Short mmCIF file of C-alpha atoms and ligand atoms in Angstrom, two decimals:
data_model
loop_
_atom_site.label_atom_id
_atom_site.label_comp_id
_atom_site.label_asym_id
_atom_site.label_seq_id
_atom_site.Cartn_x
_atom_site.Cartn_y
_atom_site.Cartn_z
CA UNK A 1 18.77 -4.51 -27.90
CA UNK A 2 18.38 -0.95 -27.11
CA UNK A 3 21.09 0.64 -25.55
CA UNK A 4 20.16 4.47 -24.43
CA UNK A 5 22.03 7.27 -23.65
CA UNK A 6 22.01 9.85 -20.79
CA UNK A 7 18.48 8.27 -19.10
CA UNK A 8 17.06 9.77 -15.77
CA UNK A 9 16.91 6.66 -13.39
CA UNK A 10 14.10 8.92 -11.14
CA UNK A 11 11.79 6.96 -12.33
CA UNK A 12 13.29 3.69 -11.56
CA UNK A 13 13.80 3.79 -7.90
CA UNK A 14 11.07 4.60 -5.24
CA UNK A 15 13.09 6.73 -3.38
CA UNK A 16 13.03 8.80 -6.37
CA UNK A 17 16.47 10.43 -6.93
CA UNK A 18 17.56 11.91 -9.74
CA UNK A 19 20.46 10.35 -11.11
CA UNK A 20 22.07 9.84 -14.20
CA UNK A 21 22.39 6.34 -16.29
CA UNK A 22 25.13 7.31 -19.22
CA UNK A 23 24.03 3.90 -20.68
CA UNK A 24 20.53 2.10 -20.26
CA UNK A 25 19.00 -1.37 -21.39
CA UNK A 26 15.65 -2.69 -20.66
CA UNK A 27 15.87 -6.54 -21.17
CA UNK A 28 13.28 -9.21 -21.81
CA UNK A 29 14.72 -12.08 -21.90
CA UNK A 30 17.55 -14.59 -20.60
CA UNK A 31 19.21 -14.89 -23.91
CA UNK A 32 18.85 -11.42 -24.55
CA UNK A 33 21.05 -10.75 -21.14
CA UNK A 34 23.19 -13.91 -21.60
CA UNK A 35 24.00 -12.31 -24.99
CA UNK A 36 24.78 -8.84 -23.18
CA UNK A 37 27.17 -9.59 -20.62
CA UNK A 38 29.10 -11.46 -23.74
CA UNK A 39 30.26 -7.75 -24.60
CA UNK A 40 29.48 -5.94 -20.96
CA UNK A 41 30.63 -7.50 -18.00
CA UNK A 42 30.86 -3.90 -16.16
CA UNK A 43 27.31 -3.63 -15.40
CA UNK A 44 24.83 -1.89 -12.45
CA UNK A 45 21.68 -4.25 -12.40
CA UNK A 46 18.03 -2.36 -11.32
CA UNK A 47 14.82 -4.24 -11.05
CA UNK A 48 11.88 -2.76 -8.62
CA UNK A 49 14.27 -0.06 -7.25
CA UNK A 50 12.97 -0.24 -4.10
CA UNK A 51 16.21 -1.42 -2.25
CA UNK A 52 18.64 0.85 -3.51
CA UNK A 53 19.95 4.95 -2.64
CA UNK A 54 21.39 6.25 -5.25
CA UNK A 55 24.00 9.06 -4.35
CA UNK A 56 25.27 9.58 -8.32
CA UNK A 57 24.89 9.45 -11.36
CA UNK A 58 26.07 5.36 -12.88
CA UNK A 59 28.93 5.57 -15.96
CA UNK A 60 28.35 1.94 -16.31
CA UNK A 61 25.27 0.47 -18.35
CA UNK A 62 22.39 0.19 -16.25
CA UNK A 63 20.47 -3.24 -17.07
CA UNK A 64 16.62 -2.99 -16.17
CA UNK A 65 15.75 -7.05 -15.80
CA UNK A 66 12.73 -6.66 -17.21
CA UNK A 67 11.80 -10.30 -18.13
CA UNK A 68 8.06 -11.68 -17.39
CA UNK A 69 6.65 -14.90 -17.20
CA UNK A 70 5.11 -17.58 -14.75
CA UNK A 71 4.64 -21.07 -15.00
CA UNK A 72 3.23 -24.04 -12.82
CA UNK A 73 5.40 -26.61 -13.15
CA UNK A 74 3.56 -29.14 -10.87
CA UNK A 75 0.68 -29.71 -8.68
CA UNK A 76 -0.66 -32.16 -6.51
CA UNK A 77 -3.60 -32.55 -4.40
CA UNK A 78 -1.88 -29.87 -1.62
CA UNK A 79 1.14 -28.00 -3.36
CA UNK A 80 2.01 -26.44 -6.14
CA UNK A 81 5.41 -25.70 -7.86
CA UNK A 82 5.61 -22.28 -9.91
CA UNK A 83 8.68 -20.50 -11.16
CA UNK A 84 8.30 -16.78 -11.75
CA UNK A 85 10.82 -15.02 -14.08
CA UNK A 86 12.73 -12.14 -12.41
CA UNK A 87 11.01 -9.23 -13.82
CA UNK A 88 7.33 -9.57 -12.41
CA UNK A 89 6.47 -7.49 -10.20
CA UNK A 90 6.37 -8.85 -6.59
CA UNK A 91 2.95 -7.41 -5.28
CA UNK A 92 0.57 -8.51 -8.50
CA UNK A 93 2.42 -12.19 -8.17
CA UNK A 94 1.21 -12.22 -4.64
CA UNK A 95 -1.91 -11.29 -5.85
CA UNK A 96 -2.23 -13.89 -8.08
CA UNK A 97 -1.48 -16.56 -6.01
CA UNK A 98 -4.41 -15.03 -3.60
CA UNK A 99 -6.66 -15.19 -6.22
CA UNK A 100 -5.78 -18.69 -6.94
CA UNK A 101 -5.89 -19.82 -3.30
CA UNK A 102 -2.43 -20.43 -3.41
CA UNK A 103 -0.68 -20.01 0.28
CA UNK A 104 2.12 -19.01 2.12
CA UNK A 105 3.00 -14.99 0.75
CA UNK A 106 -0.26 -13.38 1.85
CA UNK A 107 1.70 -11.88 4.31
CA UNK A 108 4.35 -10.92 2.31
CA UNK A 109 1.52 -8.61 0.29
CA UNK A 110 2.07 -4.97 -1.00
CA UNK A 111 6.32 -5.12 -0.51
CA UNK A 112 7.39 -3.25 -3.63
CA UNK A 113 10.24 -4.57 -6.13
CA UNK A 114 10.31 -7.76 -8.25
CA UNK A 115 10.24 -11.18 -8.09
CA UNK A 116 14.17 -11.94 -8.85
CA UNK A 117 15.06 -9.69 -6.11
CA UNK A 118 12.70 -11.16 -3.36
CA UNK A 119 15.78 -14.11 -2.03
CA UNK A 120 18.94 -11.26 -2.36
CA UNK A 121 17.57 -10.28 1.08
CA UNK A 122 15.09 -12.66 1.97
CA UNK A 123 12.47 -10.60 1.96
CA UNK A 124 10.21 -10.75 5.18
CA UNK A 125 6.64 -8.78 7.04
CA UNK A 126 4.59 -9.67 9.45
CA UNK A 127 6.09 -12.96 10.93
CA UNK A 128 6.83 -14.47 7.49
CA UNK A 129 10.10 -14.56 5.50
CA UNK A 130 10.51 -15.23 1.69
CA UNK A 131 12.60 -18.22 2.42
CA UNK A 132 10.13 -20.79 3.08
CA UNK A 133 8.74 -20.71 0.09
CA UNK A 134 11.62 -21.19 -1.94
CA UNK A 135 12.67 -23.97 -3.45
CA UNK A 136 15.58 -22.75 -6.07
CA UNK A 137 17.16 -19.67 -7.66
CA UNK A 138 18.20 -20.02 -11.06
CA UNK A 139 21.17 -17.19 -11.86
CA UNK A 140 23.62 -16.52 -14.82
CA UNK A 141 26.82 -16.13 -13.52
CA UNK A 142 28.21 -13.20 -14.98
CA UNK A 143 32.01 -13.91 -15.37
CA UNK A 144 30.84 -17.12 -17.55
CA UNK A 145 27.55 -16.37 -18.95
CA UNK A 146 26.11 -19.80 -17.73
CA UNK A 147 23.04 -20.08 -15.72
CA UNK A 148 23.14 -21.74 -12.88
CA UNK A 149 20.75 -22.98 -10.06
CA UNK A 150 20.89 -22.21 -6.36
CA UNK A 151 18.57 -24.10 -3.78
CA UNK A 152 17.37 -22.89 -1.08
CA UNK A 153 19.87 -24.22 1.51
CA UNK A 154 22.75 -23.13 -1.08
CA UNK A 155 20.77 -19.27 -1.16
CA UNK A 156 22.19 -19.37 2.82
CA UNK A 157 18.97 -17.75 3.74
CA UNK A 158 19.41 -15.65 7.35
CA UNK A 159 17.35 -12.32 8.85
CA UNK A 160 17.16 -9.83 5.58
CA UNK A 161 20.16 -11.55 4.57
CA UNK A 162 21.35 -14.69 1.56
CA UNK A 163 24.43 -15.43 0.23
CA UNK A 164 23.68 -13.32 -2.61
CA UNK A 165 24.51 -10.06 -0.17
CA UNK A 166 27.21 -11.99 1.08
CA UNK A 167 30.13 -14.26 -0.87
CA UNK A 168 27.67 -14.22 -4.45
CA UNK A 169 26.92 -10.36 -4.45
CA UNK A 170 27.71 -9.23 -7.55
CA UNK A 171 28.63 -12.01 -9.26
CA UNK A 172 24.63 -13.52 -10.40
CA UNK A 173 21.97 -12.02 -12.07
CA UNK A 174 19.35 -13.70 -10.61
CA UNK A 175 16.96 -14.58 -13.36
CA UNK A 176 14.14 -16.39 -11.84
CA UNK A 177 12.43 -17.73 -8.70
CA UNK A 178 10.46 -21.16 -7.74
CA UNK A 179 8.45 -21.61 -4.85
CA UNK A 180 6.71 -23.78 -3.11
CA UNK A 181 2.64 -23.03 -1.85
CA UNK A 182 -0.41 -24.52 -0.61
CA UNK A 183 -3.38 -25.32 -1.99
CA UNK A 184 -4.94 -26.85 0.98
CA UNK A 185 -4.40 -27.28 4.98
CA UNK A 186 -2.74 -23.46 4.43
CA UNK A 187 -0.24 -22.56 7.39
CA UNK A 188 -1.55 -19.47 7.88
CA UNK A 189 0.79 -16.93 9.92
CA UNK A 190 -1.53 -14.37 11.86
CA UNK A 191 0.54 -14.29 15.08
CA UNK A 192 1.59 -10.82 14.29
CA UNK A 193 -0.49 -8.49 16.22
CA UNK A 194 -1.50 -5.89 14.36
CA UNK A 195 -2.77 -8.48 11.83
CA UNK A 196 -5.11 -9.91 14.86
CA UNK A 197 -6.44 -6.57 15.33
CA UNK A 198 -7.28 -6.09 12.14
CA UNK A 199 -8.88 -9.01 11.51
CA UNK A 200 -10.79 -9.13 14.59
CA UNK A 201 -12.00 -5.25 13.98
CA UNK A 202 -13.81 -6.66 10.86
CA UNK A 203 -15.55 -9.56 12.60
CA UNK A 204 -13.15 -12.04 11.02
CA UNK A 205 -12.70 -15.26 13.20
CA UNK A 206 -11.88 -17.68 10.71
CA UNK A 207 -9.62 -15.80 8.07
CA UNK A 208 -8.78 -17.26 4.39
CA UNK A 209 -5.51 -16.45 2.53
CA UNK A 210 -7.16 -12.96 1.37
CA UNK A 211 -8.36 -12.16 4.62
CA UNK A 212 -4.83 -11.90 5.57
CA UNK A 213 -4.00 -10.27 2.04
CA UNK A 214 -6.57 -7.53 2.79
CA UNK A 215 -5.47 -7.15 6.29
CA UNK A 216 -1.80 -7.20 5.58
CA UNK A 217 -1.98 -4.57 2.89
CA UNK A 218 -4.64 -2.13 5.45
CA UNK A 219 -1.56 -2.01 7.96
CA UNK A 220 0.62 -1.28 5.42
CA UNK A 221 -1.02 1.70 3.85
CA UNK A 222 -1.74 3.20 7.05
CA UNK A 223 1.64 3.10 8.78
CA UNK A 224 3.84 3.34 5.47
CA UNK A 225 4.46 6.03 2.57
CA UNK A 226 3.58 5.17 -0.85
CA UNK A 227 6.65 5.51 -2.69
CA UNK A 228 4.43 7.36 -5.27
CA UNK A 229 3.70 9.69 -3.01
CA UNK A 230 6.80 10.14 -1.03
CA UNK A 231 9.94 8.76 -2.12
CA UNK A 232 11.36 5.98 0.24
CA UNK A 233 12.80 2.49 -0.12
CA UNK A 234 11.02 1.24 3.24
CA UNK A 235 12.92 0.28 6.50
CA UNK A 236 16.20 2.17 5.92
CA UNK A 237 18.03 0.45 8.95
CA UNK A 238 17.83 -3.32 10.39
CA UNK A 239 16.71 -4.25 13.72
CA UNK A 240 20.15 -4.71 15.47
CA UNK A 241 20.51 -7.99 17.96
CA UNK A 242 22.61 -7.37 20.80
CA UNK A 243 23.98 -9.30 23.44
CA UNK A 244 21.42 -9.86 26.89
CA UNK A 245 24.04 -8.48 29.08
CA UNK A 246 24.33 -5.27 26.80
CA UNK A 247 20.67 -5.28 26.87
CA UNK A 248 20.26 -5.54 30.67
CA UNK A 249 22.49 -2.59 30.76
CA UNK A 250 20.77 -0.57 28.27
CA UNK A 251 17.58 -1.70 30.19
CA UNK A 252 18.48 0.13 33.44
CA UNK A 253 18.71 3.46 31.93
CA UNK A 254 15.70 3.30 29.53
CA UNK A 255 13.26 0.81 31.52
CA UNK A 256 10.67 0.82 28.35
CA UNK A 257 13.45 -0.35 25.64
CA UNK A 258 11.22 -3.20 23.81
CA UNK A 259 12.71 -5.95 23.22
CA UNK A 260 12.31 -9.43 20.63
CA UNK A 261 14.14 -12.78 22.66
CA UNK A 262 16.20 -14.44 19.68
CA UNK A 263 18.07 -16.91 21.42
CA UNK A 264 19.58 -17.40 25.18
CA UNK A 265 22.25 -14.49 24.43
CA UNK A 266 20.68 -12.57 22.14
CA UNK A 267 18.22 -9.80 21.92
CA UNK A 268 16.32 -8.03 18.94
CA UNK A 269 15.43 -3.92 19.40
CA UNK A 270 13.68 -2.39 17.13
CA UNK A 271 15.68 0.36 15.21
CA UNK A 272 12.44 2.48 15.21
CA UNK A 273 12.21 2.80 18.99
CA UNK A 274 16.15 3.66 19.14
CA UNK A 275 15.58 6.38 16.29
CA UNK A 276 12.68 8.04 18.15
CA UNK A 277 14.11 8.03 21.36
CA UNK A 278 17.15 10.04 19.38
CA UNK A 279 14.54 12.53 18.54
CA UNK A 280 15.00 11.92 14.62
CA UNK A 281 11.00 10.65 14.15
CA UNK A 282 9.23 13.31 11.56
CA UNK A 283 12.30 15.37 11.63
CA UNK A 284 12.57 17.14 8.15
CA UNK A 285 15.39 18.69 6.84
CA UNK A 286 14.57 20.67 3.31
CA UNK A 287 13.40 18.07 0.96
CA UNK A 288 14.48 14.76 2.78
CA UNK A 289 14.19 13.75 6.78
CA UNK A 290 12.43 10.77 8.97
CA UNK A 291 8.89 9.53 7.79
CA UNK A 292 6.69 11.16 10.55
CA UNK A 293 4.71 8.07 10.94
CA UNK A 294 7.34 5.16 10.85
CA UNK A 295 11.04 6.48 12.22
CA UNK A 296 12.87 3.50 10.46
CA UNK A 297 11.71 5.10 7.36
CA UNK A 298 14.00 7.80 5.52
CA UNK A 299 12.28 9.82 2.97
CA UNK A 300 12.54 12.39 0.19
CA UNK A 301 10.09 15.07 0.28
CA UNK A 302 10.88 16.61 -3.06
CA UNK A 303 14.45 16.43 -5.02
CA UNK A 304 16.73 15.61 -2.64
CA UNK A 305 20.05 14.19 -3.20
CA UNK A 306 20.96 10.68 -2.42
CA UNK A 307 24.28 11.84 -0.82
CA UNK A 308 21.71 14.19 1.46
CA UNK A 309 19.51 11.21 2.70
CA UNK A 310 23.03 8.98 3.14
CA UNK A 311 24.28 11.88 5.39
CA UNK A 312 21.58 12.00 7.30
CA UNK A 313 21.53 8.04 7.85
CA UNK A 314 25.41 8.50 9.28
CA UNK A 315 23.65 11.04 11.43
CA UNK A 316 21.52 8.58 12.56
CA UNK A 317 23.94 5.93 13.10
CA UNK A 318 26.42 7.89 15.24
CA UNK A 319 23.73 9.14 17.33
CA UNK A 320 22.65 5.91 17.80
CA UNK A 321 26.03 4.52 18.86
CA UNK A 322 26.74 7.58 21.07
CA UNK A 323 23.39 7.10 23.25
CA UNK A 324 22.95 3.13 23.04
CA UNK A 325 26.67 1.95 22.12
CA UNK A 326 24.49 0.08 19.25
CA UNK A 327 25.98 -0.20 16.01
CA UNK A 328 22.36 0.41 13.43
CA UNK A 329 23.57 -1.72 10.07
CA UNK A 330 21.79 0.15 6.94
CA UNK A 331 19.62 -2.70 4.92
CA UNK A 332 19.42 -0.40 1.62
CA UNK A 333 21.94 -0.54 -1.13
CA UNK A 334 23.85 2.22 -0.89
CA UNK A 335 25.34 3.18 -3.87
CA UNK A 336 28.49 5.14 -4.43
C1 FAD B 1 7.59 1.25 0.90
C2 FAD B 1 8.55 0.08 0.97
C3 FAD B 1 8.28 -0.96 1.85
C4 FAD B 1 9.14 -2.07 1.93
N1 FAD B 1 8.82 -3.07 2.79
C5 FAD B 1 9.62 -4.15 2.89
C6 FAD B 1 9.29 -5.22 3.77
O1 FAD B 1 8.26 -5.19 4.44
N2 FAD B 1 10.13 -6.27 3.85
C7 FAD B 1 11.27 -6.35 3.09
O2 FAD B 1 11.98 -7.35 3.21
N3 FAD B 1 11.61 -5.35 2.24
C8 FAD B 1 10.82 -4.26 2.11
N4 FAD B 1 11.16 -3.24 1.26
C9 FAD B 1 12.41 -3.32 0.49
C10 FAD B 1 12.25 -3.84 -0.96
O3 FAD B 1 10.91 -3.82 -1.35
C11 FAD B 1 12.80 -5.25 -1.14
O4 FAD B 1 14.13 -5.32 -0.74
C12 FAD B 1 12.71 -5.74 -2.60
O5 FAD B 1 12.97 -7.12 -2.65
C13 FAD B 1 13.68 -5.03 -3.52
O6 FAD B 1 13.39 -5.44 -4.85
P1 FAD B 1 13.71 -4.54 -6.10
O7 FAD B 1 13.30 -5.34 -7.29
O8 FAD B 1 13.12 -3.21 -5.99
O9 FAD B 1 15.31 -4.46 -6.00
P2 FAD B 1 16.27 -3.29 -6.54
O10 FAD B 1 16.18 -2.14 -5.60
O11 FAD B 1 16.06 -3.02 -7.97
O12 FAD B 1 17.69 -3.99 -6.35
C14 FAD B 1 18.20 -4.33 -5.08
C15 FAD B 1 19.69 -4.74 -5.23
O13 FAD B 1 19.80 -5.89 -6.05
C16 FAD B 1 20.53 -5.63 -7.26
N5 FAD B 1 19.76 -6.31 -8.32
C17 FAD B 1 18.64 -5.86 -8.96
N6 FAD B 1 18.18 -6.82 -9.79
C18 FAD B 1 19.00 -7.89 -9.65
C19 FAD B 1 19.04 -9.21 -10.23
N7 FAD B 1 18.11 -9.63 -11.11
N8 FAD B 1 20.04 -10.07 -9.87
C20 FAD B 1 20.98 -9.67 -8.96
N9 FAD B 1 20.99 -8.45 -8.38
C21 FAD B 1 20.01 -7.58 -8.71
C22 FAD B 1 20.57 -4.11 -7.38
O14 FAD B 1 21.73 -3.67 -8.07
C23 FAD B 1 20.55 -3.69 -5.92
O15 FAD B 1 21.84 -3.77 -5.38
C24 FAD B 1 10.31 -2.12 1.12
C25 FAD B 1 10.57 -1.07 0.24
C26 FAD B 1 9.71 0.02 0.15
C27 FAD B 1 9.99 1.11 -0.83
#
């Protein structure tokens, strides 16, 4: 195992900050971790990156899961069963599976990060969410060193949300994922407007799994940065839900809120309307601001600081509250 000293994490997260790791390990394996966190039980875990704002540098050893690996473990005639270790990359095992005619994350194509991340907060695009695919989490429990196996009612799946943000968070390393997809009579999801559009502008009436793939991935490279490009780590805030008779009243005084029905009580608005109408949409402030294109999206232009981008998400937040009494819940990982 080796341990290195004073590493830049910049490359390492997609929102590209420049922090310091005093202490970095890449690992590729399970026993290779399970024999780590015998001597270092004080650890910051980074996979993709994608999730996470830095705002300084990490004293404890970062651990880069790093650990590759997929495996059928069973077919039949309609399904098939694969677990993916936690360090593949999340986009190319979607791929895969489209190559393969394998359903059910088609529309879950392009997100950034790793596979072991994808159930921490059930990740979800386009009218599909991570969770109904999964069938089990297998995790080493860091206070023990055992590995242990989660399924997916025990992973407490909810909106961008699992147990393991909630009563498990930082006490797994989540180590690998197995899912569940179709090889025939494919559910496939194209509900989701803009995915309509797009399949419709290319003639496409009768779409397969990479139709979607394609069409999913068009959307997203015209309406979101390339981390590449410009450093970002995606929607910064969640949609919040709010109660009917808070949106009734909101609705008098802004007649064109939009609006998602959840439930009888409950209504979904989108935190990108809310931040435009606050007049934060393609603001830029030095070398961070608002994505010009997508207003949920908070971005670094050049070498901002984490604590820079953080400030200007509290910004957003108490604007927010102040005009729409709407408390905006961050979905990155801050940390501080
Ligand atoms: C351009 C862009 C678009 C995005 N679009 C979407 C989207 O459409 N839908 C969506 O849901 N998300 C989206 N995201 C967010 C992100 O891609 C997902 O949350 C992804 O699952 C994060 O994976 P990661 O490997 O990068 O996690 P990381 O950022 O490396 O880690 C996330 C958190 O988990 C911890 N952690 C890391 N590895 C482990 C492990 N093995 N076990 C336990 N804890 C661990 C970290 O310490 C951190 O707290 C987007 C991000 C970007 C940059």
């Amino acid at each position: 195992m080796n341990i290195q000293e004073n590493i830049s994490l910049k490359e390492y997260n997609t929102f590209g900050i420049d922090v310091n790791a005093k202490r970095f390990v890449s690992i590729t394996s399970v026993y290779q971790l399970q024999q780590l966190i015998k001597e270092e039980k004080d650890i910051f875990l980074i996979s993709g990156g994608s999730n996470m704002l830095l705002t300084k540098d990490i004293e404890t050893l970062v651990v880069h899961i790093n650990f590759k690996g997929i495996s059928i473990d069973q077919q039949n005639h309609n399904d098939v069963y694969i677990t993916v270790n936690a360090g593949e990359n999340w986009h190319e095992f979607v791929l895969w599976c489209v190559s393969l005619n394998y359903g059910g994350l088609e529309n879950l194509s392009l997100i950034p990060g790793n596979v072991g991340t994808c159930p921490i907060q059930n990740i979800g695009a386009y009218g599909v969410e991570v969770k109904d695919t999964i069938t089990k989490v297998e995790a080493i429990e860091i206070k023990t060193g055992k590995l242990v196996s989660f399924s997916a009612e025990e992973c407490q799946f909810g909106y961008r949300n699992s147990i393991f943000k909630n009563k498990a968070k930082g006490k797994y390393i989540l180590t690998s994922v197995s899912f569940k997809l179709t090889k025939n009579n494919h559910k496939l999801n194209t509900s989701y407007g803009a995915i309509e559009s797009e399949l419709s502008s290319k003639g496409i009436t009768n779409p397969t799994i990479k139709d979607i793939s394609d069409a999913v991935i068009a959307i997203r490279q015209s309406k979101l940065p390339d981390p590449k490009e410009i450093g970002n780590s995606g929607s910064f805030f969640k949609n919040p839900v709010i109660s009917k008779e808070h949106f009734e009243k909101l609705q008098s005084d802004f007649s064109n809120i939009p609006s998602y029905v959840i439930s009888d009580t409950e209504i979904k608005v989108p935190a990108g309307w809310l931040i435009e109408q606050s007049g934060f949409k393609g603001k830029r402030f030095g070398n961070y601001g608002v994505h010009e294109k997508q207003a949920l999206v908070l971005v670094n232009y050049g070498d901002a600081s984490g604590k820079e981008i953080y400030e200007l998400a509290q910004k957003i937040q108490h604007t927010i509250k102040d005009t729409f009494d709407i408390n905006l819940e961050i979905e990155v990982n801050i940390i501080q």
